[in-house]
CSV table of C-alpha atoms in Angstrom, one decimal:
chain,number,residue,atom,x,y,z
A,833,UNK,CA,0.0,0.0,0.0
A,834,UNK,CA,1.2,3.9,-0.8
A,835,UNK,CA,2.3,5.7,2.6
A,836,UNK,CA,-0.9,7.1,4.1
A,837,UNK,CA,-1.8,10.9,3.1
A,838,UNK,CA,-3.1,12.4,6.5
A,839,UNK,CA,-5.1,16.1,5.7
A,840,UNK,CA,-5.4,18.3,9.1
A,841,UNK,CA,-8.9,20.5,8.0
A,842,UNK,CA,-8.6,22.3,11.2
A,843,UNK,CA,-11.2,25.6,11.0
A,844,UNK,CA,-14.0,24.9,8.2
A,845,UNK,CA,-16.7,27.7,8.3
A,846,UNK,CA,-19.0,26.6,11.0
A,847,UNK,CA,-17.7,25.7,14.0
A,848,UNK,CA,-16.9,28.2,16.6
A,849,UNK,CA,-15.0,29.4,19.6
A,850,UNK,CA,-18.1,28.7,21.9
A,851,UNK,CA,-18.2,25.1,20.4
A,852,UNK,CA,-14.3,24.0,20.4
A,853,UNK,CA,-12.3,26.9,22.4
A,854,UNK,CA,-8.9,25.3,20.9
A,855,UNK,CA,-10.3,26.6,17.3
A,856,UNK,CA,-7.6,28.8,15.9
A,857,UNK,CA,-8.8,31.8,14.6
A,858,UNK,CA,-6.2,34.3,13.7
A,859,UNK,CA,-4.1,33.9,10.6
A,860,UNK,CA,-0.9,33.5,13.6
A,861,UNK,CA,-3.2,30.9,15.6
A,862,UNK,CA,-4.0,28.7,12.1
A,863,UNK,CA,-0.2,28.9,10.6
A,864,UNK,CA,0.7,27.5,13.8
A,865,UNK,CA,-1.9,25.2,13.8
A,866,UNK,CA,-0.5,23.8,10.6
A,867,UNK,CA,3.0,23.6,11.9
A,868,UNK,CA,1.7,21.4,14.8
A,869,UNK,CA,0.0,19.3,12.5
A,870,UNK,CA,2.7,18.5,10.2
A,871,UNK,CA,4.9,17.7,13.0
A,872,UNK,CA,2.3,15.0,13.7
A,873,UNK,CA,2.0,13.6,10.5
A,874,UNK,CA,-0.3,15.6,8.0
A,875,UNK,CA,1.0,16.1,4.7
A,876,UNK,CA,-1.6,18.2,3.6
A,877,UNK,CA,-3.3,21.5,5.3
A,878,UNK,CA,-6.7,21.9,3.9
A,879,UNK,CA,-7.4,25.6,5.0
A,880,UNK,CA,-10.5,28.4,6.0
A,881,UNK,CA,-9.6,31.4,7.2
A,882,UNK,CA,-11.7,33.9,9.6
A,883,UNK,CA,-12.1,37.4,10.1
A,884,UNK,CA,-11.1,39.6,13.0
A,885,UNK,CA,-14.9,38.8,14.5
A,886,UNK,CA,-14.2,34.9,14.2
A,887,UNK,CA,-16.5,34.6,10.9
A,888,UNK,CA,-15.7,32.6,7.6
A,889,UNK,CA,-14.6,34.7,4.8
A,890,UNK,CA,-12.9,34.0,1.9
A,891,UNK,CA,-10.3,37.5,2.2
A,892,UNK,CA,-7.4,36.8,-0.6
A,893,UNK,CA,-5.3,38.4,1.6
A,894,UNK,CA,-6.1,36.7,4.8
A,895,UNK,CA,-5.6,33.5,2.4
A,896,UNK,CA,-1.8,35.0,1.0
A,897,UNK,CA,-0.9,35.5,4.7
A,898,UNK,CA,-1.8,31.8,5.9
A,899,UNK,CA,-0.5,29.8,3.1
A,900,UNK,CA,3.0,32.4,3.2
A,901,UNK,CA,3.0,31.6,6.8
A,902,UNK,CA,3.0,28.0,6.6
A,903,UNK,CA,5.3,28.2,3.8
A,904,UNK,CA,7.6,29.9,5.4
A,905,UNK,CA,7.7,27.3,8.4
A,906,UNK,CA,7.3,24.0,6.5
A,907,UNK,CA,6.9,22.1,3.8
A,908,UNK,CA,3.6,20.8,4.0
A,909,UNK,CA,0.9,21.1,0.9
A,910,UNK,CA,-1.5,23.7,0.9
A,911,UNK,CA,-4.7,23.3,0.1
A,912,UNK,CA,-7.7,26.2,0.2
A,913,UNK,CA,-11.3,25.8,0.3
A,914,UNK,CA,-13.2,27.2,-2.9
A,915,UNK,CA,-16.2,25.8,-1.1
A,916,UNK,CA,-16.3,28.8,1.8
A,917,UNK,CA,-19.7,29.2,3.4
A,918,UNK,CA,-23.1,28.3,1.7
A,919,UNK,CA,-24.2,31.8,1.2
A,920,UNK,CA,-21.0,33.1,-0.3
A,921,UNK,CA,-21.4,33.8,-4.1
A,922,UNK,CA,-19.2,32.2,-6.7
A,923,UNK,CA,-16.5,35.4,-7.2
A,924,UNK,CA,-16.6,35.6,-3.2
A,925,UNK,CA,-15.5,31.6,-2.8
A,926,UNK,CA,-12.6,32.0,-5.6
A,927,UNK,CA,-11.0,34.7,-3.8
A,928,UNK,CA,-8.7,31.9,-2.1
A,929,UNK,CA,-7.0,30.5,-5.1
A,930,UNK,CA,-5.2,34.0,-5.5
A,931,UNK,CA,-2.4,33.3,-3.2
A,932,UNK,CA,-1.1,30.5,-5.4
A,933,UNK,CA,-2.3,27.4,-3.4
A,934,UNK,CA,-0.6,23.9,-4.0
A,935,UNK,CA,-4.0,22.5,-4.3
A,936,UNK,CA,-7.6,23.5,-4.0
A,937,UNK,CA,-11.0,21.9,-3.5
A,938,UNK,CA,-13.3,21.6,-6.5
A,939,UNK,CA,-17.1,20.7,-5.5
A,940,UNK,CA,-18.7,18.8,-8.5
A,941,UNK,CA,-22.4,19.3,-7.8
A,942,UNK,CA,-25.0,20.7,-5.8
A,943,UNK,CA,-25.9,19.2,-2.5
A,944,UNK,CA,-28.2,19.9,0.8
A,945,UNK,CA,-26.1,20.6,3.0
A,946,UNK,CA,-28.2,21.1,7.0
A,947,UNK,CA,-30.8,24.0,6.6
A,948,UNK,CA,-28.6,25.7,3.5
A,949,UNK,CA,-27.9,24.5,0.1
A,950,UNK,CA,-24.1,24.3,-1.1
A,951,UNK,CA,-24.6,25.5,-4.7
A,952,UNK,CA,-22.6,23.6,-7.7
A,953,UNK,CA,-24.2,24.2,-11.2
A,954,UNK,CA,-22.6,22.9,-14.1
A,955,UNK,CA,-21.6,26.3,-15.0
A,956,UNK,CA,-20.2,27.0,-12.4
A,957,UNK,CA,-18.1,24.2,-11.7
A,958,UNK,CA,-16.7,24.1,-14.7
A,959,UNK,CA,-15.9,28.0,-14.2
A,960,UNK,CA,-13.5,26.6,-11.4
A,961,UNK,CA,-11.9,24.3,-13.0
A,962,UNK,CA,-10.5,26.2,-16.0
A,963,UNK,CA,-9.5,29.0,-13.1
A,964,UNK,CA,-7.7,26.3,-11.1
A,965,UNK,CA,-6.6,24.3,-14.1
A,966,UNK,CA,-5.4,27.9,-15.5
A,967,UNK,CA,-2.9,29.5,-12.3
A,968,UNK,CA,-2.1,25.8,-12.1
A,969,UNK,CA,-3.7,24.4,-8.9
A,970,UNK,CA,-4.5,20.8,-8.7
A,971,UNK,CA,-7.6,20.3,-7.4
A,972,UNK,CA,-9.2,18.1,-5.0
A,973,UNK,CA,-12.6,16.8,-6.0
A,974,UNK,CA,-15.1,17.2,-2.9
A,975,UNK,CA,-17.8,14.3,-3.4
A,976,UNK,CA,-21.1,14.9,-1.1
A,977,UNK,CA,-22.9,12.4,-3.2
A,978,UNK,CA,-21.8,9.5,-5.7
A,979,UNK,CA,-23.2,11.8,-8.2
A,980,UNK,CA,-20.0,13.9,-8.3
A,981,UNK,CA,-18.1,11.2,-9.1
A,982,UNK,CA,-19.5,11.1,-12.3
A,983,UNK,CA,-19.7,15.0,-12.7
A,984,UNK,CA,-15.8,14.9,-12.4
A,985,UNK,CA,-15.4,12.2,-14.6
A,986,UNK,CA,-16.8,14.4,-17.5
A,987,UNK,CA,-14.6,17.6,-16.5
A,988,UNK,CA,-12.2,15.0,-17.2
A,989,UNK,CA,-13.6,14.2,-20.3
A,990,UNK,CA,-13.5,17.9,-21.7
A,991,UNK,CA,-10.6,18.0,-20.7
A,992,UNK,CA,-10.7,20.6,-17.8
A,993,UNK,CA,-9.0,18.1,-15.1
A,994,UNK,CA,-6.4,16.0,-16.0
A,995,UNK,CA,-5.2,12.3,-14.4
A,996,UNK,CA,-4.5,11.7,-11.7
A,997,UNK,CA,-7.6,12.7,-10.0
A,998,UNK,CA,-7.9,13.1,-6.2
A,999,UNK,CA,-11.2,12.5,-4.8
A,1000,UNK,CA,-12.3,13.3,-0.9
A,1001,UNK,CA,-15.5,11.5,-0.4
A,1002,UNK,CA,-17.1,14.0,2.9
A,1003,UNK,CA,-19.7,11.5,4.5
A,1004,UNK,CA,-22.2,11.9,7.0
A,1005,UNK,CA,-23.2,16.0,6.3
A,1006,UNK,CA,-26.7,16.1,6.5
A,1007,UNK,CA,-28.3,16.2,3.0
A,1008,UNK,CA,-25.2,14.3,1.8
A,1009,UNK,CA,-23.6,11.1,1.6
A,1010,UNK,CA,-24.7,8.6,4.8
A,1011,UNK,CA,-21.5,7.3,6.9
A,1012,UNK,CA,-22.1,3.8,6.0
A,1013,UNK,CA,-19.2,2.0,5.2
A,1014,UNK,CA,-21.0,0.3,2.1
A,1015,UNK,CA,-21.3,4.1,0.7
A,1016,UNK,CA,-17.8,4.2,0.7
A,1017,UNK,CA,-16.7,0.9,-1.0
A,1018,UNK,CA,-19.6,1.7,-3.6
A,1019,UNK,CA,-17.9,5.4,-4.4
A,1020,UNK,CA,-13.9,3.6,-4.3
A,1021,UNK,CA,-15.0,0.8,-6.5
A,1022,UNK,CA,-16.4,3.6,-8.9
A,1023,UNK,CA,-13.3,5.5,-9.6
A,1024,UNK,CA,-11.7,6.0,-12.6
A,1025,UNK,CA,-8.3,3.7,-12.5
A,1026,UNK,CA,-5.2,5.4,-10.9
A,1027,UNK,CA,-7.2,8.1,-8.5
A,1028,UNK,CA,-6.0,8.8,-5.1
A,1029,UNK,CA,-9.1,9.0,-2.2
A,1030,UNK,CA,-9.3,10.3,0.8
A,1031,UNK,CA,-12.2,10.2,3.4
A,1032,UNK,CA,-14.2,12.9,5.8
A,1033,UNK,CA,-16.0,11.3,8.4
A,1034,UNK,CA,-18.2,14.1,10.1
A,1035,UNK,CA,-18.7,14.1,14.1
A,1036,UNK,CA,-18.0,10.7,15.6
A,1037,UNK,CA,-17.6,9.0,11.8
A,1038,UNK,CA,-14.5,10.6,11.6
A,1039,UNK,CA,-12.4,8.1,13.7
A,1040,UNK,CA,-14.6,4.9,12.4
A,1041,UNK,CA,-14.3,5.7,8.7
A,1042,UNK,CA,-10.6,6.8,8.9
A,1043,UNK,CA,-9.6,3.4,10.4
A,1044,UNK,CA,-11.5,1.5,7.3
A,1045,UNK,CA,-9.9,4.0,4.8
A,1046,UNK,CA,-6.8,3.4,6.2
A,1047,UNK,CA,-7.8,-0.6,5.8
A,1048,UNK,CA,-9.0,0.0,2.4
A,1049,UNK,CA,-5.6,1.9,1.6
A,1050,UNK,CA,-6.8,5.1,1.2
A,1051,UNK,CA,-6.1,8.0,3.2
A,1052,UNK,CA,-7.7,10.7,5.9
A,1053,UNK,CA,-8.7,13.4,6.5
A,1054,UNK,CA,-9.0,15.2,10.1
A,1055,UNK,CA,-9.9,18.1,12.0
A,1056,UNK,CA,-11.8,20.4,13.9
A,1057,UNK,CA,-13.9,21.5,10.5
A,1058,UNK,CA,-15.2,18.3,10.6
A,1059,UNK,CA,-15.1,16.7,14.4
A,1060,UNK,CA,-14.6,18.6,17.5
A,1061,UNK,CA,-14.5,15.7,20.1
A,1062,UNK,CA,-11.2,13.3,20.8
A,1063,UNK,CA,-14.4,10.9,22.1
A,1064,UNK,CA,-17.7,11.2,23.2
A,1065,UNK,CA,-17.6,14.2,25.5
A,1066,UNK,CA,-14.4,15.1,25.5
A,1067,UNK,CA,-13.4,17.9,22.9
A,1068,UNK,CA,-10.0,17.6,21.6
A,1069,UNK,CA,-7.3,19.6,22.6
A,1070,UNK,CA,-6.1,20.7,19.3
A,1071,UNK,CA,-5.9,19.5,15.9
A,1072,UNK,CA,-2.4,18.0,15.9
A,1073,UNK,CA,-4.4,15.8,18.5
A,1074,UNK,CA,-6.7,14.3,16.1
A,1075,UNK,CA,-4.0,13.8,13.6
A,1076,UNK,CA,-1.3,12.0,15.9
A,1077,UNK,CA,-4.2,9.3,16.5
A,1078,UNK,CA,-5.0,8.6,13.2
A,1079,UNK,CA,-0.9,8.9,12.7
A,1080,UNK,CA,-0.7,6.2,15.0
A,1081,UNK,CA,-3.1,3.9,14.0
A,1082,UNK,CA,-1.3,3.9,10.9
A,1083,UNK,CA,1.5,3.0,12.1
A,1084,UNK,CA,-0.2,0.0,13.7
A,1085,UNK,CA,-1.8,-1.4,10.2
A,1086,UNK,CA,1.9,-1.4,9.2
A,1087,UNK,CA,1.2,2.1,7.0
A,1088,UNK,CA,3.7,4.4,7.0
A,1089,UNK,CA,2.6,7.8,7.3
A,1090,UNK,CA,3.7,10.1,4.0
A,1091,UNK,CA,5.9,13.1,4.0
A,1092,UNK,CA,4.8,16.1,1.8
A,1093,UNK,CA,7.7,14.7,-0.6
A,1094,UNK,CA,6.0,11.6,-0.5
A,1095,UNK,CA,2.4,12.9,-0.8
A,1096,UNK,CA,3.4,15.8,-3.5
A,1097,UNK,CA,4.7,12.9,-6.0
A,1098,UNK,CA,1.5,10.9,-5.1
A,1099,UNK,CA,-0.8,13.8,-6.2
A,1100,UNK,CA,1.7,14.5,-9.0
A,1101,UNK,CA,1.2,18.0,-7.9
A,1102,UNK,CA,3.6,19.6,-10.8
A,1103,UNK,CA,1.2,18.3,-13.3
A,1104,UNK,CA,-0.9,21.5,-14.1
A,1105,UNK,CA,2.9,23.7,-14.3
């Protein structure tokens, strides 16, 4: 099996101070986040960024100064949200990919997502993908529903993303994907040959489903944008918590955890230069 790709998401848009006090916040609080989370064993930092009052925003600037501030301290992949916050527009949500990520995500459909609706026309999808495919970003395809699977398989088709693709199947949002592990065998086995997965787990699915993808040989994603808790009742600590468990666990199924050497030539991330 490849060495494991571990992904710290470790601020999303929702979740707040009030719910996990250890949420960094500040641009100073996240690129040191990301530092303690590569030391633990992510290869990839999957980032959100918040404004002064602690609310999602898609700031370019506040974007340049995280991924420059990570840069600066390690060597770890940087990936941005495109996705943002269900009532951003379309021009709001692209502001991220203007400090020159490694990678960024690339939602391939519309989906329910709690009360609001996390919209993904055609159109507009394929609107990110030239823009990514165009300041040469690799993306990573964010699949809510098996649907998108088949969405990005014609973006690959026109051309717009090229082999290999990398898929991160988010399972258990309500209005998406359930966390049943038979979801997630049915969306691996329908890959196109030679993608690279990762999995989501949301809440308490996020230990259960990482432990099977790292069975499956796939690889994991974790964090406080998707899971606040360590275990039932007890919030974590910080993100570079969450990530030495999964780190470990790893190592226990006798999969080594990749480096961002390792997980760059996995992703074949020069392939858009």
């Amino acid at each position: 099996m490849q060495p494991v790709m571990i992904t710290a998401a470790m601020v999303g848009a929702e979740v707040t101070k009030e719910q996990q006090p250890h949420l960094p916040i500040t641009p100073l609080q996240i690129i040191e986040a990301a530092v303690e989370c590569y030391q633990a064993g992510a290869s990839i930092i999957h980032i959100h960024v918040r404004d002064a009052e602690g609310n999602a925003t898609q700031d370019a600037a506040l974007f340049r100064e995280v991924v420059e501030g990570i840069r600066a301290r390690c060597d770890v992949i940087t990936q941005v949200s495109t996705g943002g916050a269900v009532w951003m527009s379309a021009e709001e949500r692209l502001q991220s990919i203007e400090c020159r990520p490694d990678m960024a995500t690339l939602t391939t459909g519309t989906v329910n997502f709690g009360d609001g609706v996390f919209m993904n026309n055609r159109q507009l999808v394929e609107t990110f993908a030239r823009r990514l495919r165009e300041y040469g970003i690799v993306p990573e395809i964010e699949v809510f529903d098996v649907g998108m699977i088949d969405e990005a398989l014609r973006l690959r088709s026109m051309g717009l993303i090229t082999d290999p693709l990398h898929f991160d199947f988010v399972m258990g949002v309500p209005g998406g994907i359930g966390p049943n592990p038979a979801h997630l065998v049915h969306m691996v086995h329908s890959l196109h040959m030679g993608s690279t997965w990762i999995v989501a787990g949301i809440g308490r699915h996020q230990l259960t489903l990482g432990v099977i993808a790292l069975a499956m040989g796939g690889n994991v994603r974790v964090g406080f944008e998707d899971n606040i808790y360590y275990r039932k009742g007890q919030l974590a600590q910080s993100n570079a918590e969450l990530v030495a468990r999964i780190a470990r666990i790893a190592h226990e199924l006798d999969r080594p955890v990749a480096t961002p050497a390792q997980a760059r030539e996995i992703l074949q991330l020069e392939r858009y230069m």
